Short mmCIF file of C-alpha atoms in Angstrom, two decimals:
data_model
loop_
_atom_site.label_atom_id
_atom_site.label_comp_id
_atom_site.label_asym_id
_atom_site.label_seq_id
_atom_site.Cartn_x
_atom_site.Cartn_y
_atom_site.Cartn_z
CA MET A 1 0.00 0.00 0.00
CA ASN A 2 1.23 3.48 -0.84
CA ARG A 3 0.70 6.05 1.80
CA ILE A 4 1.54 9.72 1.58
CA GLU A 5 1.51 11.42 4.93
CA ILE A 6 1.71 15.17 5.37
CA LYS A 7 2.26 16.57 8.83
CA GLY A 8 2.17 20.20 9.96
CA LEU A 9 3.14 21.45 6.52
CA THR A 10 3.69 25.19 6.16
CA LYS A 11 5.02 27.06 3.15
CA ASN A 12 5.75 30.76 3.21
CA TYR A 13 6.71 32.89 0.23
CA GLY A 14 8.11 36.00 1.89
CA ASP A 15 5.26 37.35 4.00
CA THR A 16 2.65 35.27 2.22
CA VAL A 17 1.53 32.05 3.87
CA ALA A 18 0.72 29.71 0.97
CA LEU A 19 0.10 26.68 3.17
CA ASP A 20 -0.71 26.94 6.83
CA ASN A 21 0.04 23.93 9.06
CA VAL A 22 -1.56 21.33 6.79
CA SER A 23 -1.88 17.73 7.94
CA LEU A 24 -3.37 15.22 5.55
CA SER A 25 -2.84 11.71 4.32
CA PHE A 26 -3.58 9.72 1.18
CA ASP A 27 -3.90 6.15 2.37
CA GLU A 28 -5.69 4.24 -0.30
CA PRO A 29 -5.57 4.06 -4.06
CA LYS A 30 -8.49 6.35 -4.75
CA ILE A 31 -9.28 9.15 -7.16
CA TYR A 32 -9.09 12.30 -5.06
CA GLY A 33 -10.21 15.77 -6.07
CA LEU A 34 -8.14 18.64 -4.74
CA LEU A 35 -10.36 21.68 -4.98
CA GLY A 36 -9.71 25.27 -4.09
CA ARG A 37 -10.07 28.76 -5.45
CA ASN A 38 -7.23 30.53 -7.22
CA GLY A 39 -4.37 31.11 -4.82
CA ALA A 40 -5.75 28.70 -2.20
CA GLY A 41 -2.56 26.64 -2.20
CA LYS A 42 -3.38 23.66 -4.43
CA THR A 43 -0.34 23.90 -6.68
CA THR A 44 1.93 24.70 -3.73
CA LEU A 45 0.76 21.49 -2.05
CA LEU A 46 1.38 19.44 -5.20
CA ASN A 47 4.81 21.03 -5.66
CA LEU A 48 5.70 20.12 -2.09
CA ILE A 49 4.49 16.51 -2.47
CA THR A 50 6.78 16.11 -5.47
CA GLY A 51 9.75 17.80 -3.83
CA LYS A 52 9.79 20.66 -6.32
CA THR A 53 9.97 23.17 -3.53
CA HIS A 54 11.10 23.03 0.07
CA ALA A 55 8.65 23.28 2.96
CA THR A 56 9.08 26.05 5.50
CA LYS A 57 7.94 23.65 8.22
CA GLY A 58 6.50 20.17 8.50
CA SER A 59 7.09 16.84 6.81
CA ILE A 60 5.94 14.72 3.87
CA THR A 61 6.61 11.01 3.82
CA PHE A 62 5.90 8.23 1.35
CA ASN A 63 5.45 4.90 3.14
CA GLY A 64 7.33 6.41 6.05
CA GLU A 65 10.30 7.75 4.04
CA PRO A 66 10.82 11.50 3.69
CA ILE A 67 10.30 12.51 0.06
CA TRP A 68 12.74 15.43 0.04
CA GLU A 69 15.65 14.71 -2.34
CA ASN A 70 14.64 11.06 -2.28
CA ASP A 71 14.86 10.04 -5.95
CA ARG A 72 13.74 6.48 -5.34
CA VAL A 73 10.49 7.67 -3.80
CA LEU A 74 9.97 10.60 -6.18
CA GLY A 75 10.29 8.15 -9.09
CA LYS A 76 7.02 6.62 -7.93
CA ILE A 77 5.15 9.91 -8.17
CA PHE A 78 4.36 11.62 -11.46
CA PHE A 79 3.20 15.22 -11.48
CA MET A 80 1.41 16.75 -14.43
CA THR A 81 2.31 20.38 -13.84
CA GLU A 82 0.23 23.19 -15.21
CA PRO A 83 3.05 25.04 -17.01
CA ASN A 84 4.87 23.08 -19.71
CA LEU A 85 8.35 22.64 -18.27
CA TYR A 86 9.81 20.70 -21.21
CA PRO A 87 12.38 22.27 -23.59
CA GLU A 88 10.65 24.20 -26.35
CA SER A 89 12.55 22.72 -29.26
CA ARG A 90 12.02 19.10 -28.21
CA ARG A 91 9.58 16.85 -30.01
CA VAL A 92 6.76 14.96 -28.32
CA ARG A 93 8.30 11.56 -29.12
CA ASP A 94 11.73 12.65 -27.78
CA ILE A 95 10.19 13.52 -24.45
CA PHE A 96 8.30 10.22 -24.37
CA ARG A 97 11.66 8.41 -24.76
CA TRP A 98 13.39 10.74 -22.33
CA THR A 99 10.69 10.16 -19.69
CA ALA A 100 11.13 6.40 -20.11
CA GLU A 101 14.75 6.85 -18.95
CA PHE A 102 13.65 8.42 -15.66
CA TYR A 103 10.50 6.37 -15.13
CA PRO A 104 11.38 2.74 -15.88
CA ALA A 105 7.71 1.75 -15.79
CA PHE A 106 6.85 4.32 -18.50
CA ASP A 107 4.94 2.52 -21.25
CA LEU A 108 6.02 3.84 -24.66
CA ASN A 109 3.44 1.81 -26.56
CA TYR A 110 0.64 2.99 -24.31
CA ALA A 111 1.83 6.61 -24.76
CA ALA A 112 1.85 6.18 -28.54
CA GLU A 113 -1.59 4.62 -28.43
CA LEU A 114 -2.95 7.50 -26.33
CA ALA A 115 -1.31 10.04 -28.66
CA GLN A 116 -3.13 8.41 -31.55
CA ARG A 117 -6.45 8.46 -29.75
CA PHE A 118 -6.06 12.18 -29.04
CA GLU A 119 -4.62 12.81 -32.53
CA LEU A 120 -1.48 14.27 -31.02
CA ASP A 121 1.24 14.42 -33.66
CA SER A 122 4.33 13.04 -31.87
CA LYS A 123 6.65 14.76 -34.36
CA LYS A 124 5.56 18.17 -33.13
CA LYS A 125 7.88 20.32 -31.05
CA MET A 126 6.81 21.63 -27.66
CA LYS A 127 6.61 25.20 -28.95
CA GLU A 128 4.26 24.07 -31.74
CA LEU A 129 1.65 22.68 -29.34
CA SER A 130 -1.50 24.70 -28.65
CA THR A 131 -2.60 25.13 -25.01
CA GLY A 132 -4.98 22.21 -25.42
CA TYR A 133 -2.43 19.91 -27.00
CA ALA A 134 0.19 20.86 -24.42
CA SER A 135 -2.28 19.68 -21.77
CA ILE A 136 -3.00 16.49 -23.72
CA PHE A 137 0.72 15.81 -24.11
CA LYS A 138 1.39 16.23 -20.38
CA ALA A 139 -1.67 14.16 -19.46
CA ILE A 140 -0.47 11.32 -21.71
CA LEU A 141 2.97 11.43 -20.08
CA THR A 142 1.32 11.18 -16.69
CA ILE A 143 -1.08 8.35 -17.52
CA ALA A 144 1.60 6.32 -19.28
CA SER A 145 4.26 7.02 -16.64
CA GLY A 146 3.56 3.79 -14.77
CA ALA A 147 4.04 5.74 -11.55
CA GLU A 148 2.09 4.65 -8.48
CA ILE A 149 0.88 8.13 -7.60
CA LEU A 150 -0.42 10.44 -10.33
CA LEU A 151 -0.98 14.13 -9.70
CA PHE A 152 -2.85 16.22 -12.25
CA ASP A 153 -2.84 20.01 -11.99
CA GLU A 154 -5.53 21.47 -14.26
CA PRO A 155 -5.40 18.49 -16.64
CA VAL A 156 -8.08 19.75 -19.02
CA LEU A 157 -6.80 23.29 -19.53
CA GLY A 158 -7.63 24.34 -23.10
CA LEU A 159 -9.18 20.99 -24.06
CA ASP A 160 -12.37 20.95 -26.11
CA ALA A 161 -15.40 19.03 -24.81
CA ASN A 162 -14.59 15.91 -26.85
CA HIS A 163 -11.03 15.73 -25.57
CA ARG A 164 -12.06 16.44 -21.98
CA GLU A 165 -14.48 13.54 -22.12
CA LEU A 166 -11.86 11.29 -23.69
CA LEU A 167 -9.32 12.24 -21.03
CA TYR A 168 -11.73 11.53 -18.16
CA ARG A 169 -12.40 8.12 -19.70
CA GLU A 170 -8.68 7.35 -20.13
CA ILE A 171 -8.04 8.31 -16.53
CA LEU A 172 -10.85 5.99 -15.35
CA ALA A 173 -9.69 3.18 -17.64
CA ASN A 174 -6.14 3.51 -16.30
CA TYR A 175 -7.39 3.46 -12.73
CA GLY A 176 -9.65 0.48 -13.49
CA GLU A 177 -6.71 -1.42 -14.94
CA LYS A 178 -4.60 -0.83 -11.85
CA PRO A 179 -6.02 1.26 -9.00
CA LYS A 180 -3.59 3.90 -7.82
CA THR A 181 -3.65 7.17 -5.95
CA MET A 182 -4.70 9.89 -8.36
CA ILE A 183 -5.10 13.48 -7.30
CA LEU A 184 -6.98 15.75 -9.67
CA SER A 185 -6.82 19.47 -9.13
CA THR A 186 -9.21 21.44 -11.31
CA HIS A 187 -11.69 24.28 -11.36
CA LEU A 188 -14.15 22.32 -13.50
CA ILE A 189 -15.86 20.79 -10.50
CA GLU A 190 -19.14 19.89 -12.10
CA GLU A 191 -17.38 17.86 -14.76
CA ILE A 192 -15.23 15.79 -12.45
CA ALA A 193 -17.60 15.47 -9.48
CA ASP A 194 -18.73 11.97 -10.49
CA LEU A 195 -15.19 10.78 -11.16
CA LEU A 196 -14.03 11.40 -7.62
CA GLU A 197 -14.19 9.08 -4.67
CA GLU A 198 -12.94 11.60 -2.16
CA VAL A 199 -12.75 15.37 -2.12
CA ILE A 200 -10.32 17.70 -0.39
CA ILE A 201 -11.16 21.38 -0.19
CA ILE A 202 -8.40 23.85 0.49
CA LYS A 203 -9.10 27.45 1.44
CA LYS A 204 -6.49 30.12 2.10
CA GLY A 205 -3.77 27.55 2.73
CA GLN A 206 -5.82 25.33 5.02
CA ILE A 207 -7.65 22.06 4.44
CA ILE A 208 -11.26 22.77 5.35
CA LEU A 209 -12.68 19.43 4.29
CA LYS A 210 -11.60 15.89 3.34
CA GLN A 211 -14.44 13.47 2.81
CA PRO A 212 -15.83 10.81 0.47
CA VAL A 213 -17.88 12.70 -2.14
CA GLU A 214 -20.91 10.55 -1.52
CA ASP A 215 -20.87 11.19 2.24
CA LEU A 216 -20.47 14.91 1.66
CA LEU A 217 -23.35 15.09 -0.80
CA SER A 218 -25.64 12.98 1.35
CA SER A 219 -24.89 15.15 4.39
CA ALA A 220 -26.35 18.22 2.68
CA HIS A 221 -29.51 19.12 0.82
CA THR A 222 -31.04 22.10 -0.95
CA VAL A 223 -34.28 23.71 0.11
CA SER A 224 -36.13 26.18 -2.04
CA GLY A 225 -39.41 28.02 -2.16
CA GLU A 226 -41.02 31.11 -0.73
CA ALA A 227 -38.30 33.02 1.15
CA SER A 228 -39.96 33.29 4.58
CA LYS A 229 -40.84 29.61 4.53
CA VAL A 230 -37.33 28.61 3.52
CA ASP A 231 -36.06 30.77 6.40
CA GLN A 232 -38.44 29.03 8.75
CA TYR A 233 -37.18 25.63 7.59
CA SER A 234 -33.53 26.72 7.87
CA GLN A 235 -33.83 27.99 11.41
CA GLY A 236 -31.18 26.45 13.65
CA LYS A 237 -29.64 24.54 10.73
CA SER A 238 -26.18 25.04 9.29
CA CYS A 239 -26.53 26.96 6.03
CA VAL A 240 -23.72 26.81 3.45
CA SER A 241 -25.08 28.93 0.67
CA GLU A 242 -28.12 30.97 -0.18
CA GLU A 243 -29.51 32.46 -3.34
CA ARG A 244 -32.42 34.82 -3.53
CA LEU A 245 -34.55 35.99 -6.41
CA GLN A 246 -37.18 38.41 -5.12
CA ASN A 247 -39.45 36.26 -3.00
CA PHE A 248 -37.85 32.96 -4.00
CA LYS A 249 -35.00 31.57 -1.97
CA SER A 250 -32.81 28.52 -2.29
CA VAL A 251 -30.33 27.39 0.36
CA ILE A 252 -27.97 24.50 0.97
CA LEU A 253 -28.14 23.06 4.46
CA PHE A 254 -26.09 20.50 6.31
CA GLY A 255 -27.96 17.86 8.29
CA ASP A 256 -30.79 15.42 7.76
CA VAL A 257 -33.83 16.27 5.68
CA ASP A 258 -36.93 17.07 7.72
CA THR A 259 -39.51 15.72 5.30
CA SER A 260 -42.60 16.51 7.35
CA LEU A 261 -41.48 20.10 8.02
CA ALA A 262 -40.72 20.58 4.32
CA LYS A 263 -44.15 19.26 3.45
CA SER A 264 -46.00 21.42 5.94
CA LEU A 265 -44.12 24.54 4.80
CA ASP A 266 -44.49 23.61 1.13
CA VAL A 267 -40.78 24.00 0.35
CA GLU A 268 -38.96 21.81 -2.13
CA VAL A 269 -36.08 19.60 -1.01
CA GLY A 270 -33.41 18.56 -3.48
CA LYS A 271 -29.95 17.09 -3.64
CA ALA A 272 -26.87 19.20 -3.05
CA GLU A 273 -24.32 19.49 -5.81
CA LEU A 274 -20.58 19.50 -5.30
CA GLN A 275 -19.96 22.72 -7.19
CA ARG A 276 -22.56 24.73 -5.27
CA LEU A 277 -21.34 23.28 -1.99
CA PHE A 278 -17.79 24.20 -2.95
CA ILE A 279 -18.78 27.78 -3.80
CA GLY A 280 -20.67 28.10 -0.53
CA LEU A 281 -17.80 26.70 1.52
CA THR A 282 -15.05 28.74 -0.13
CA ASN A 283 -16.73 32.13 -0.50
CA ALA A 284 -14.90 34.74 1.54
CA MET B 1 -27.35 1.99 -19.48
CA ILE B 2 -28.30 5.60 -19.08
CA LEU B 3 -28.02 7.67 -15.92
CA ASN B 4 -30.33 10.52 -15.20
CA PHE B 5 -27.98 13.00 -13.59
CA ASP B 6 -30.84 15.32 -12.68
CA SER B 7 -32.34 12.66 -10.46
CA GLU B 8 -32.45 13.27 -6.75
CA GLN B 9 -30.86 9.91 -6.01
CA PRO B 10 -27.20 9.18 -5.37
CA ILE B 11 -25.41 7.94 -8.49
CA TYR B 12 -24.93 4.35 -7.31
CA MET B 13 -28.70 4.02 -6.90
CA GLN B 14 -29.27 5.54 -10.33
CA LEU B 15 -26.87 2.98 -11.74
CA ALA B 16 -28.71 0.12 -10.03
CA GLU B 17 -31.93 1.44 -11.49
CA ALA B 18 -30.40 1.78 -14.95
CA ILE B 19 -29.26 -1.86 -14.82
CA GLU B 20 -32.72 -2.88 -13.66
CA ASP B 21 -34.21 -0.97 -16.59
CA ASP B 22 -31.97 -2.89 -18.98
CA VAL B 23 -33.07 -6.16 -17.36
CA LEU B 24 -36.73 -5.15 -17.72
CA LYS B 25 -36.27 -4.21 -21.37
CA GLY B 26 -34.36 -7.39 -22.09
CA ILE B 27 -31.21 -5.46 -23.05
CA LEU B 28 -29.52 -7.52 -20.35
CA GLU B 29 -30.77 -11.07 -20.57
CA GLU B 30 -31.05 -13.48 -17.68
CA ASP B 31 -27.92 -15.52 -17.14
CA SER B 32 -25.90 -13.17 -19.36
CA GLN B 33 -22.83 -11.30 -18.18
CA ILE B 34 -23.10 -7.58 -17.47
CA PRO B 35 -20.23 -5.15 -18.21
CA SER B 36 -17.40 -5.00 -15.64
CA THR B 37 -17.33 -2.16 -13.12
CA THR B 38 -14.35 -0.69 -15.00
CA GLU B 39 -16.31 -0.69 -18.26
CA ILE B 40 -19.33 0.84 -16.54
CA SER B 41 -17.12 3.45 -14.88
CA VAL B 42 -15.42 4.43 -18.16
CA VAL B 43 -18.59 4.55 -20.23
CA LEU B 44 -20.66 6.49 -17.69
CA LYS B 45 -17.70 8.56 -16.45
CA ILE B 46 -18.29 7.67 -12.82
CA ASN B 47 -15.92 6.57 -10.08
CA PRO B 48 -15.31 2.80 -10.09
CA ALA B 49 -16.17 2.56 -6.38
CA THR B 50 -19.55 4.13 -7.15
CA ALA B 51 -20.07 1.65 -9.98
CA ARG B 52 -19.15 -1.24 -7.68
CA LYS B 53 -21.57 -0.01 -5.03
CA GLY B 54 -24.44 0.15 -7.53
CA VAL B 55 -23.72 -3.34 -8.82
CA ASN B 56 -23.38 -4.75 -5.30
CA LEU B 57 -26.76 -3.33 -4.39
CA LEU B 58 -28.28 -5.59 -7.04
CA VAL B 59 -26.18 -8.55 -5.91
CA ASP B 60 -27.61 -8.09 -2.40
CA GLU B 61 -31.11 -8.09 -3.85
CA GLY B 62 -30.43 -11.24 -5.84
CA ILE B 63 -30.92 -9.51 -9.20
CA LEU B 64 -27.26 -10.05 -10.15
CA TYR B 65 -24.89 -12.79 -9.07
CA LYS B 66 -21.15 -13.10 -9.05
CA LYS B 67 -19.23 -15.86 -10.83
CA ARG B 68 -15.87 -15.95 -9.16
CA GLY B 69 -13.09 -14.88 -11.48
CA VAL B 70 -15.50 -14.28 -14.35
CA GLY B 71 -17.76 -11.37 -13.49
CA MET B 72 -21.33 -10.40 -12.76
CA PHE B 73 -24.37 -12.09 -14.30
CA VAL B 74 -28.12 -11.49 -14.37
CA THR B 75 -29.85 -13.97 -12.06
CA PRO B 76 -32.45 -16.23 -13.68
CA GLY B 77 -35.84 -14.84 -12.70
CA ALA B 78 -34.39 -11.33 -12.26
CA ARG B 79 -36.80 -9.74 -14.70
CA ARG B 80 -39.81 -10.88 -12.71
CA LYS B 81 -38.14 -9.82 -9.50
CA VAL B 82 -37.46 -6.30 -10.81
CA MET B 83 -41.01 -6.06 -12.07
CA LEU B 84 -42.49 -6.98 -8.70
CA LYS B 85 -40.18 -4.54 -6.93
CA ARG B 86 -41.11 -1.70 -9.29
CA LYS B 87 -44.79 -2.48 -8.96
CA ALA B 88 -44.53 -2.29 -5.18
CA LYS B 89 -42.95 1.16 -5.53
CA PHE B 90 -45.27 2.37 -8.27
CA TYR B 91 -47.78 4.02 -5.95
CA GLU B 92 -45.10 5.92 -4.02
CA SER B 93 -43.05 6.93 -7.06
CA TYR B 94 -45.77 7.88 -9.48
CA VAL B 95 -49.24 8.15 -7.99
CA VAL B 96 -48.28 10.24 -4.97
CA THR B 97 -46.30 12.76 -7.05
CA LEU B 98 -49.04 12.82 -9.67
CA LEU B 99 -51.61 13.74 -7.03
CA GLU B 100 -49.34 16.38 -5.50
CA GLU B 101 -48.91 18.12 -8.84
CA ALA B 102 -52.61 17.80 -9.59
CA THR B 103 -53.44 19.50 -6.28
CA LYS B 104 -51.03 22.34 -7.08
CA LEU B 105 -52.80 22.85 -10.39
CA ASN B 106 -56.32 22.54 -8.96
CA ILE B 107 -57.10 19.61 -11.22
CA SER B 108 -60.33 18.00 -10.10
CA HIS B 109 -60.70 14.28 -9.52
CA ARG B 110 -62.90 13.98 -12.55
CA GLU B 111 -60.41 15.77 -14.80
CA LEU B 112 -57.64 13.58 -13.46
CA VAL B 113 -59.51 10.37 -14.19
CA GLU B 114 -60.40 11.67 -17.64
CA MET B 115 -56.77 12.43 -18.40
CA ILE B 116 -55.65 8.97 -17.32
CA GLU B 117 -58.35 7.40 -19.47
CA ARG B 118 -57.30 9.57 -22.42
CA GLY B 119 -53.73 8.30 -22.02
CA LEU B 120 -54.74 4.65 -21.87
CA PRO B 121 -54.35 2.73 -25.12
CA ASP B 122 -57.54 1.25 -26.58
CA GLU B 123 -58.06 -2.25 -25.36
#
């Protein structure tokens, strides 16, 4: 079993606290969603997990071994970074081969197969790739890396709807073939909500939530209807978000549904959605 | 297998229902193998654990059964079982909501009966 354990992790950039005493672990091979608003600390966390930057305080271990400058351990983690860090004049196929040198489990045939499915021309140079194809190229590297932990930072940046769907399917197929820890960080919450088993929400450098998606969604519900009645229903309950349109109001509440109260007040109860919950939980 | 993502139910329950629908329609025949959870997960773009949970729900109800090392199969007699289960829920799922909406719209009992009769095929 591969376990990443993060303890008391803090990262400062000058006066800015990017991560604030974060403790968190990834114990099981699941598909995790790492969600947060811009500047919340998602990329900083991923950079720290892959030893790309040094923590100000705290520790990160992989199966008990510190990851910092530990090539053996870092070789088991593949990070699809958001910026394209590969040399501009290099061709796609060169970097496939080059990656195979560093990641012995990298599957060149699988990478070529994926490139074909996405119609990525492997003769193209890095600088010739559009934003979308740069994302596709990096995603293929990650999926074919054979690493045991895959981290994706904004994997669908610039991808059209067809390619986004194809990528989600390839990620699921790869996981189905051999379950591994996958961490997806993206702003397109609605699209990936059903792909995730567990969700981690980060806000201003702190983890505010880590929970199986299904548990989270079943712990909340929406209530809508005439504003004063919705207010009556919401009284004493924990409200995450509210929207109002004149006399109509819709809220998301944590806690069990009170069916008889909803019926007597004539308000409508519905299921909570991850994106609306996220917005409610991360609004300033 | 089609999921109705607007449904109020959790996805694993929607999946179980979608499989039941396919059994009812004969798309999945009794004693035939159903797709693997990985295939279901990829095609419907849902987490494999969710897919497994939906399938297991039907195993618990005896609608599907597991052949070790092979996969999941539709239990003989599953179609009848699904039909009986759906019939038992029919009043709750359809009649109650129908009456609620009718009340909202001030539809009289007579109008309601007339509408149902209009919708019935000629016998």
